[in-house]
PDB file of C-alpha atoms in Angstrom:
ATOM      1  CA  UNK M 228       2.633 166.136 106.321  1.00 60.00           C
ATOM      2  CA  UNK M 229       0.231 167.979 104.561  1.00 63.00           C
ATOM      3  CA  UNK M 230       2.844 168.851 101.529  1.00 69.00           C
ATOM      4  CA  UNK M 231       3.119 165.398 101.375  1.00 78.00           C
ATOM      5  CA  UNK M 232      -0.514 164.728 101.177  1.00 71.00           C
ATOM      6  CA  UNK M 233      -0.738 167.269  98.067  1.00 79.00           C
ATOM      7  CA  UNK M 234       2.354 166.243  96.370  1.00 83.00           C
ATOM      8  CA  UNK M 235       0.812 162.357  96.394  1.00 82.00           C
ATOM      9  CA  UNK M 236      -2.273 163.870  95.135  1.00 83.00           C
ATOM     10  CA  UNK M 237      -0.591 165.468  92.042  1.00 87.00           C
ATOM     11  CA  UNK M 238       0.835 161.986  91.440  1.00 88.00           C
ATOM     12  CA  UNK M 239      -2.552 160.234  91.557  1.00 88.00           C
ATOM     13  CA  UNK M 240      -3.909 163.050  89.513  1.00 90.00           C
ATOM     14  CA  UNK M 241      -0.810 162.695  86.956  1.00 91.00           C
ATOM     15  CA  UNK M 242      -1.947 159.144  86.535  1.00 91.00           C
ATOM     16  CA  UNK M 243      -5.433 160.193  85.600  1.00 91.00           C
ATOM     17  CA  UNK M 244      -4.226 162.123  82.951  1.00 91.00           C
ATOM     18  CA  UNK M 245      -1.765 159.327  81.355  1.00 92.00           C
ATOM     19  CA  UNK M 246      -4.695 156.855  81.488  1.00 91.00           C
ATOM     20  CA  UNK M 247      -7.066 159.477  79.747  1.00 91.00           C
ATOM     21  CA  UNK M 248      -3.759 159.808  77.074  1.00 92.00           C
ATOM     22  CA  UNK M 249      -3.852 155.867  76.862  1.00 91.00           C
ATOM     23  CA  UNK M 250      -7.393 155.681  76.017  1.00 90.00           C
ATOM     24  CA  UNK M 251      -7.451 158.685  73.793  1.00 91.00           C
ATOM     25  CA  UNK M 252      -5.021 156.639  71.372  1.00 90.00           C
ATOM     26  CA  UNK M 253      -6.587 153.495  71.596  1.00 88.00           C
ATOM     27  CA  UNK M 254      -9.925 155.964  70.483  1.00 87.00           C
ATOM     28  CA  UNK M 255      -8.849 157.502  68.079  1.00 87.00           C
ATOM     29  CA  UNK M 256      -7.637 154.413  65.861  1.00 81.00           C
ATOM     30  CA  UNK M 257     -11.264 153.319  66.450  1.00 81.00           C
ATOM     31  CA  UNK M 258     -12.349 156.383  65.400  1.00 80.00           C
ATOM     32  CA  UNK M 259     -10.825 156.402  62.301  1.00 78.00           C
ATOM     33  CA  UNK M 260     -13.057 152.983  61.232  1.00 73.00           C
ATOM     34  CA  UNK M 261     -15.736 154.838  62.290  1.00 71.00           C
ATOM     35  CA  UNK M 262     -16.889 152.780  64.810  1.00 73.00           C
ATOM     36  CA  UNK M 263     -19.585 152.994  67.880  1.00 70.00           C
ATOM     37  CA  UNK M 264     -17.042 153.822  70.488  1.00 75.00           C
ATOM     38  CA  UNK M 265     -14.543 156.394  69.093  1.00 80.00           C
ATOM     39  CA  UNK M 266     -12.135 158.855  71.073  1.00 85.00           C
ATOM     40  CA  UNK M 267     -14.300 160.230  73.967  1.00 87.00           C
ATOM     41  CA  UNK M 268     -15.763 157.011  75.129  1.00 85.00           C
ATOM     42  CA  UNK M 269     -12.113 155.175  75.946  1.00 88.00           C
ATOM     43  CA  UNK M 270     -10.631 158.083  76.981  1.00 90.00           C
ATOM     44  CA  UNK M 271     -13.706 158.194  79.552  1.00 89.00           C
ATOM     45  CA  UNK M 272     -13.654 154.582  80.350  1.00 89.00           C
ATOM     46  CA  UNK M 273     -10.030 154.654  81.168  1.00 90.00           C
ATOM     47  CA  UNK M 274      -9.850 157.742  82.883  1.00 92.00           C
ATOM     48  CA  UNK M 275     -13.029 156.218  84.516  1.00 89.00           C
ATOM     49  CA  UNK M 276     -10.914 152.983  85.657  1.00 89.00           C
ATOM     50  CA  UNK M 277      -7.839 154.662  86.608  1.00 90.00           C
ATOM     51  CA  UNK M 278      -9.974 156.612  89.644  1.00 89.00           C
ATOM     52  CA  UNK M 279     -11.854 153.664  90.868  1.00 87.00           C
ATOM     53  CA  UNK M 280      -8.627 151.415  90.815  1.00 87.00           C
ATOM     54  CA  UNK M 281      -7.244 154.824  92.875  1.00 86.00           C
ATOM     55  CA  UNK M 282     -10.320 154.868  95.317  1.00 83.00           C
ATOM     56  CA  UNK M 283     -10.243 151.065  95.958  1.00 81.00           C
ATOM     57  CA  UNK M 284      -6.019 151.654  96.456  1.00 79.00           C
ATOM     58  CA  UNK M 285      -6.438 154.754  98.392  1.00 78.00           C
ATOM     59  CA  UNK M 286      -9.311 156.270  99.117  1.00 72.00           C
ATOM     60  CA  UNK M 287     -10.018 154.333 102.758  1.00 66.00           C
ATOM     61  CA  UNK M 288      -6.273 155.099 103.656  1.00 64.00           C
ATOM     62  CA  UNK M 289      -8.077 156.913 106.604  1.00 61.00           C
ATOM     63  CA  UNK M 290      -9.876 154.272 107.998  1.00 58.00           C
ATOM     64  CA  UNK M 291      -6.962 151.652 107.772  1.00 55.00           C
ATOM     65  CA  UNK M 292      -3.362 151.472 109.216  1.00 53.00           C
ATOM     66  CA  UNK M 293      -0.439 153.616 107.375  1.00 51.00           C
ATOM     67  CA  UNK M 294      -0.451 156.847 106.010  1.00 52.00           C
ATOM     68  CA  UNK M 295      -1.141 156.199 102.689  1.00 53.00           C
ATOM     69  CA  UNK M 296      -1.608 152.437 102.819  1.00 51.00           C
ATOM     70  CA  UNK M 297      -4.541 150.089 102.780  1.00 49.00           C
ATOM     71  CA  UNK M 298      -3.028 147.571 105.595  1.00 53.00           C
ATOM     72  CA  UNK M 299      -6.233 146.065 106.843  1.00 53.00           C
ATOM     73  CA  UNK M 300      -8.396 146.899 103.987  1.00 57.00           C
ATOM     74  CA  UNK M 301      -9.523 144.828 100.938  1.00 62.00           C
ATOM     75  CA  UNK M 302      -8.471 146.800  98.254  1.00 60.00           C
ATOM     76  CA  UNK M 303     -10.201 144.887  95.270  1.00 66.00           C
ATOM     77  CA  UNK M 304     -13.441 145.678  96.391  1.00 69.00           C
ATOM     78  CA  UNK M 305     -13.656 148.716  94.150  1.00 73.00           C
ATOM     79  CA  UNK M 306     -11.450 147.694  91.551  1.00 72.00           C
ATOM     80  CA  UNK M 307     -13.311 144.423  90.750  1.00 74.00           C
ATOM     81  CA  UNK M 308     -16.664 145.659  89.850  1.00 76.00           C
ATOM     82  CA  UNK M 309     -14.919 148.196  86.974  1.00 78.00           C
ATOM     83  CA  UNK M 310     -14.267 144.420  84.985  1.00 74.00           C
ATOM     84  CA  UNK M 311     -17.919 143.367  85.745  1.00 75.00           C
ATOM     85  CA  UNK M 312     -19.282 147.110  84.833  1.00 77.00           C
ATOM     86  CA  UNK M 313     -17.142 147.106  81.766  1.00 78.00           C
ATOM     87  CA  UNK M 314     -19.105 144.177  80.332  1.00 73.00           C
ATOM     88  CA  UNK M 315     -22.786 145.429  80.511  1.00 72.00           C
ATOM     89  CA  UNK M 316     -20.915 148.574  78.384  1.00 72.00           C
ATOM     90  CA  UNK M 317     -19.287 146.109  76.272  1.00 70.00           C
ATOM     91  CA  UNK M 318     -21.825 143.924  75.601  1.00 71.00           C
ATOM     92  CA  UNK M 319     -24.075 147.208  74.266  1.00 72.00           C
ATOM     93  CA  UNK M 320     -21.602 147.753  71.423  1.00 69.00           C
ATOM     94  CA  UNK M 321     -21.896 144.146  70.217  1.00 68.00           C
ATOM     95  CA  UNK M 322     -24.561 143.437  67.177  1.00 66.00           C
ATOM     96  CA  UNK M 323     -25.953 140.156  65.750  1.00 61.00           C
ATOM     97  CA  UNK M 324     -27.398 140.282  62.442  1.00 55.00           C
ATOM     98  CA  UNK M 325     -28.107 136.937  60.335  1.00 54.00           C
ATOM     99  CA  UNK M 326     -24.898 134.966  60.625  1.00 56.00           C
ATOM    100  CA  UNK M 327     -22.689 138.447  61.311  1.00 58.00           C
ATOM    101  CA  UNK M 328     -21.325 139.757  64.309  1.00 63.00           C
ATOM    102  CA  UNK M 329     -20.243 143.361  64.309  1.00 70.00           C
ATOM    103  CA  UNK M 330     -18.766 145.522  67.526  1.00 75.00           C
ATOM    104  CA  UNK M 331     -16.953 142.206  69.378  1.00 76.00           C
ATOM    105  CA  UNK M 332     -13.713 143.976  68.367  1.00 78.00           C
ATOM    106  CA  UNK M 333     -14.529 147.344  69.876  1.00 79.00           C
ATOM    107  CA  UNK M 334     -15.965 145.645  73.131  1.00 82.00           C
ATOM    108  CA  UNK M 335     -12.681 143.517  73.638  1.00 83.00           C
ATOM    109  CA  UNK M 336     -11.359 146.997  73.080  1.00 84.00           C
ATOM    110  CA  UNK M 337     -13.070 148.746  75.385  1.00 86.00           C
ATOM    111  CA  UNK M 338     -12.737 145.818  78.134  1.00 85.00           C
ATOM    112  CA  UNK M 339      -8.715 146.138  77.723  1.00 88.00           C
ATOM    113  CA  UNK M 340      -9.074 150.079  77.770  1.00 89.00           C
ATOM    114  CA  UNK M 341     -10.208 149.998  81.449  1.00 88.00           C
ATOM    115  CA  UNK M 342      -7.291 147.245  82.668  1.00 89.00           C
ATOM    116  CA  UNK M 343      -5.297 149.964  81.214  1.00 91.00           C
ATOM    117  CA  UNK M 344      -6.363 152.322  83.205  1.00 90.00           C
ATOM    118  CA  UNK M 345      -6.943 150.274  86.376  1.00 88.00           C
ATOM    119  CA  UNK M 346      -2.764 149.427  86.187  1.00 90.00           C
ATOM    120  CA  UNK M 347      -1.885 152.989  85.362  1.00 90.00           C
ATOM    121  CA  UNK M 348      -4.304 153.999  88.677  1.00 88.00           C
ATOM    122  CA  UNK M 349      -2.431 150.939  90.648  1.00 85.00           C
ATOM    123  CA  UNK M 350       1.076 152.757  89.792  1.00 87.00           C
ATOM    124  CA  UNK M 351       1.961 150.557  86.725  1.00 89.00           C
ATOM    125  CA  UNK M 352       2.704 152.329  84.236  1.00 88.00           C
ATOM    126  CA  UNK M 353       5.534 150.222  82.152  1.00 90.00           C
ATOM    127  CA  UNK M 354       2.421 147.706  81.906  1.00 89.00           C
ATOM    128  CA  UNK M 355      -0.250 150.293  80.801  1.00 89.00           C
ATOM    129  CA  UNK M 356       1.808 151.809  78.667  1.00 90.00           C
ATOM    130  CA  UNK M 357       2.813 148.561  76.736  1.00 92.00           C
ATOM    131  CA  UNK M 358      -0.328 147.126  76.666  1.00 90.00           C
ATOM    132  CA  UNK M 359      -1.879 150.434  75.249  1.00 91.00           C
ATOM    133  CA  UNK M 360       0.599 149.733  72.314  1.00 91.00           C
ATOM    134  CA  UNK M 361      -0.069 146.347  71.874  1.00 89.00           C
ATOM    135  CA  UNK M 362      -3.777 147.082  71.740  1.00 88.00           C
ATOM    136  CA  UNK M 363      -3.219 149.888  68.963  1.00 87.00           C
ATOM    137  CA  UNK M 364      -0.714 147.596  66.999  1.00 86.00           C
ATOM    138  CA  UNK M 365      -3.762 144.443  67.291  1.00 83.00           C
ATOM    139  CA  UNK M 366      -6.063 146.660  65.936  1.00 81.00           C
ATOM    140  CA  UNK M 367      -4.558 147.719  63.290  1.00 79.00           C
ATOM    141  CA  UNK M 368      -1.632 145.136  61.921  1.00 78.00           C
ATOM    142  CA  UNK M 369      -4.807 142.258  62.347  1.00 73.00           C
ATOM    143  CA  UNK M 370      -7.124 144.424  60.759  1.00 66.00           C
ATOM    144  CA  UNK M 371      -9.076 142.512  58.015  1.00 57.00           C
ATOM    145  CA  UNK M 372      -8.353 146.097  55.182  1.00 54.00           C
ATOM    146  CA  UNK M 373      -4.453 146.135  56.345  1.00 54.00           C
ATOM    147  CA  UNK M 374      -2.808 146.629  52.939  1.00 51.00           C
ATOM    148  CA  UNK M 375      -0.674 142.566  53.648  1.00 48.00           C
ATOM    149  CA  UNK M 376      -3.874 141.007  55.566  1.00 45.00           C
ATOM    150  CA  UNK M 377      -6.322 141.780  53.028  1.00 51.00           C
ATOM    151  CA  UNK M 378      -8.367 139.463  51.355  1.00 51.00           C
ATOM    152  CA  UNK M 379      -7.930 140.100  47.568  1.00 55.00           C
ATOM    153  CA  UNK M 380     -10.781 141.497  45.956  1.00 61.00           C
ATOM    154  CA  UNK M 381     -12.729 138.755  43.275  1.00 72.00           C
ATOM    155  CA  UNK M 382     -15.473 140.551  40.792  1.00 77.00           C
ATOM    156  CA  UNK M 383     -16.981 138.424  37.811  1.00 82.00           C
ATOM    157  CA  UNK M 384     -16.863 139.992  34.674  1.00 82.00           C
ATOM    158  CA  UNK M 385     -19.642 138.925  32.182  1.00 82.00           C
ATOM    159  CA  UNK M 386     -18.909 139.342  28.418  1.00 83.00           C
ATOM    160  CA  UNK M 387     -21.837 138.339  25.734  1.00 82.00           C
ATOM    161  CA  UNK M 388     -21.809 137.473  22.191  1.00 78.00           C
ATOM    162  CA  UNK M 389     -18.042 137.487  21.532  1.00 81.00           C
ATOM    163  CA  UNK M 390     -17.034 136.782  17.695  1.00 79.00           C
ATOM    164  CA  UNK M 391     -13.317 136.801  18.182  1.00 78.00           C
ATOM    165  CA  UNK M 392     -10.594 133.898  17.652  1.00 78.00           C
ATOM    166  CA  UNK M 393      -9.305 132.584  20.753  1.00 79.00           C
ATOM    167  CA  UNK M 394     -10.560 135.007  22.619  1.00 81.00           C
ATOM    168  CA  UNK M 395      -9.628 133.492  26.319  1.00 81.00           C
ATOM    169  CA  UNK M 396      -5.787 134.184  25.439  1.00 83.00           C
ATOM    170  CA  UNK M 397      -6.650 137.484  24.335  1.00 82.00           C
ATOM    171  CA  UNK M 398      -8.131 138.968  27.471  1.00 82.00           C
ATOM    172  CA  UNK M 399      -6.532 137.145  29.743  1.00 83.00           C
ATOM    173  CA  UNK M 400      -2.787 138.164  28.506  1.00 83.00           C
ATOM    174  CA  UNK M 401      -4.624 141.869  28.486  1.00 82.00           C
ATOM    175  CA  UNK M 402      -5.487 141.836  32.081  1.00 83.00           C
ATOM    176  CA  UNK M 403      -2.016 139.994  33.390  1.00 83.00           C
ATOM    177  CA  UNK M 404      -0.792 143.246  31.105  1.00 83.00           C
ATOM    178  CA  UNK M 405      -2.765 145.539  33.789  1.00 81.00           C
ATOM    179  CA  UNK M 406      -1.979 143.495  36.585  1.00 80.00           C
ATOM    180  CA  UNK M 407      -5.134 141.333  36.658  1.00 82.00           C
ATOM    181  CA  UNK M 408      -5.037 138.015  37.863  1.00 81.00           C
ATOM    182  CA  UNK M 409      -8.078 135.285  36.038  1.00 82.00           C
ATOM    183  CA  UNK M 410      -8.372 133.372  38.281  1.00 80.00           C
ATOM    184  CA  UNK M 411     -11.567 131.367  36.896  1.00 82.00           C
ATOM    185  CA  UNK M 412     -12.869 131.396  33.264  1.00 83.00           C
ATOM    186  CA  UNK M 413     -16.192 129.812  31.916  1.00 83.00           C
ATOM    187  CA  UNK M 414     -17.274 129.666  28.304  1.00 82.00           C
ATOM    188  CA  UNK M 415     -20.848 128.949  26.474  1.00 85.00           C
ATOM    189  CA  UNK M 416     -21.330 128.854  22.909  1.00 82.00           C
ATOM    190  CA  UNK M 417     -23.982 130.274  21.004  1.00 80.00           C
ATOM    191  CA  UNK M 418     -24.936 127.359  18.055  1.00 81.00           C
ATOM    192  CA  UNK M 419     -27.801 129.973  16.656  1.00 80.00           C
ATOM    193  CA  UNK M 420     -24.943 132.757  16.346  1.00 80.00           C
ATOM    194  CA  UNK M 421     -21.834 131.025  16.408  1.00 79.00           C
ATOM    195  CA  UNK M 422     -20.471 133.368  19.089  1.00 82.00           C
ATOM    196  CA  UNK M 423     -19.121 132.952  22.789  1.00 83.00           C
ATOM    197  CA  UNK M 424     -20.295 134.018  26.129  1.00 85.00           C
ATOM    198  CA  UNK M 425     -17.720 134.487  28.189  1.00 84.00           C
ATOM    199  CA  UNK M 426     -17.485 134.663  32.601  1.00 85.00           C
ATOM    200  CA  UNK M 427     -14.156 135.577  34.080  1.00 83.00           C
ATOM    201  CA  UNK M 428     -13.995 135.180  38.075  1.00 85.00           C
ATOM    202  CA  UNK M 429     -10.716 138.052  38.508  1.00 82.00           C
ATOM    203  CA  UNK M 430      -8.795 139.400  41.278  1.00 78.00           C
ATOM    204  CA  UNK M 431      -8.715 143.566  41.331  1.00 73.00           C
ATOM    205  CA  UNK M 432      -5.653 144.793  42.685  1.00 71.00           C
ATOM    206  CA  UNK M 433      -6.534 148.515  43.989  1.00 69.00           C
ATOM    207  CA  UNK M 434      -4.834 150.451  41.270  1.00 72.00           C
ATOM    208  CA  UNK M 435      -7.306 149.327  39.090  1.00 75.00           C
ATOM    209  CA  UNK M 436     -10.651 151.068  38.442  1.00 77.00           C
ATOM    210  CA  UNK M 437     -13.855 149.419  37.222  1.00 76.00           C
ATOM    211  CA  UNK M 438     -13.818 152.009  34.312  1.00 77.00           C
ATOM    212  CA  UNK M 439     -10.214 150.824  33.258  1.00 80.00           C
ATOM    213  CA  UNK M 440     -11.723 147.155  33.343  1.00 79.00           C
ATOM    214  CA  UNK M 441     -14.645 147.604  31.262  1.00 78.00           C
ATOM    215  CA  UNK M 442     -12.531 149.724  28.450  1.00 78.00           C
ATOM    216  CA  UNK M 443     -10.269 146.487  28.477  1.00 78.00           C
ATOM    217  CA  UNK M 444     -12.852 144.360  27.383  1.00 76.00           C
ATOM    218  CA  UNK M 445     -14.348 147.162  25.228  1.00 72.00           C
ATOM    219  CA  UNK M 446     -10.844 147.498  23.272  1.00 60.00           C
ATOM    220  CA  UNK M 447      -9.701 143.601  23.367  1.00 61.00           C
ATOM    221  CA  UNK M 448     -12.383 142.783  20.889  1.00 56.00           C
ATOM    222  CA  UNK M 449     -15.491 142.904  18.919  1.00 48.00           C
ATOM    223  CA  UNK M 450     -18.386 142.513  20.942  1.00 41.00           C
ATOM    224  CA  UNK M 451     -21.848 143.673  21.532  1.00 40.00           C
ATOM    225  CA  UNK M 452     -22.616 143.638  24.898  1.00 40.00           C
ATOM    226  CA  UNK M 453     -20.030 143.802  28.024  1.00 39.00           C
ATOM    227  CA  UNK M 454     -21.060 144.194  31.791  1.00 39.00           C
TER     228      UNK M 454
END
């Protein structure tokens, strides 16, 4: 009996640990963006949920039917008020500025992080496990900076007092020669100087620096000013 009683307790204790694991990972992706809640506060808050789920499961075994059962007993009791506690933390990471909302991501996070734990407590691990992975692969496939979700980058380029022929073909066949796209081009003439101003609306793929940009426009022509 009482072999029994530790060798269940090394199991409970076993799924402790693989909820803190669970968490860990889902932290340390968030850590990596830097964010409010990194590595130490999921691995808490599903090590956290993975006991109380155990407590509410287990821990009045004594004062209900069975051995190790909770025959008699409500076992949700516990367990419930982890979802309800999870929101006040959840709701702290979550910021409102202007029209932007920052943290919502890391809250949902968060929130999922202790269901993980409260099914790897309640025995299920398959569950826990996948939706641990699913949460990772969210955050980061969806992310907004993942290399085939993000937005391409759009800078104006301003060029003044241009005195070349047909100058619009010329820069724009020397940026689609450096991978540049123009997307949007305006033009204003000078009638005191005779020359061109020049605004190009382009998309910046990553291998290109600023520097690179501006000696493209320095090089392409005759000008006086560039910015």
């Amino acid at each position: 009996m009482k072999d029994n009683f530790q060798i269940f307790q090394l199991m409970l204790a076993m799924r402790i640990i693989l909820a803190g694991v669970c968490g860990t990972i889902i932290g340390i992706e968030r850590s990596n963006r830097s964010k409010s809640a990194g590595v130490r506060t999921h691995c808490i808050v599903a090590v956290g949920a993975a006991l109380m789920m155990i407590i509410s499961k287990y821990g009045f075994s004594d004062t209900s039917a069975g051995e190790f059962g909770m025959r008699g007993a409500d076992g949700a009791r516990i367990a419930a008020q982890v979802v309800s506690g999870i929101g006040f933390l959840g709701a702290g990471m979550i910021f409102v500025h202007k029209n932007s909302i920052t943290g919502l991501t890391t809250a949902a996070g968060i929130w999922a992080t202790s269901g993980i734990g409260m099914a790897i407590g309640a025995g299920m691990y398959v569950l826990g496990i996948l939706t641990m992975f699913i949460v990772v692969a969210a955050q980061i496939l969806f992310h907004r900076n993942f290399r085939w979700l993000k937005t391409p980058a759009l800078k104006t380029v301003l060029i003044d007092e241009v005195d070349v022929p047909d100058y619009q073909n010329v820069i724009i066949n020397k940026f689609r020669d450096m991978g540049i796209s123009v997307v949007d081009v305006a033009a204003e003439k000078d009638i005191a100087t005779g020359t061109r101003n020049y605004s190009l609306t382009i998309e910046e793929p990553d291998t290109v620096t600023e520097d690179e940009i501006l000696n493209a426009v320095k090089y392409s022509c005759r000008i006086k000013n560039s910015l």
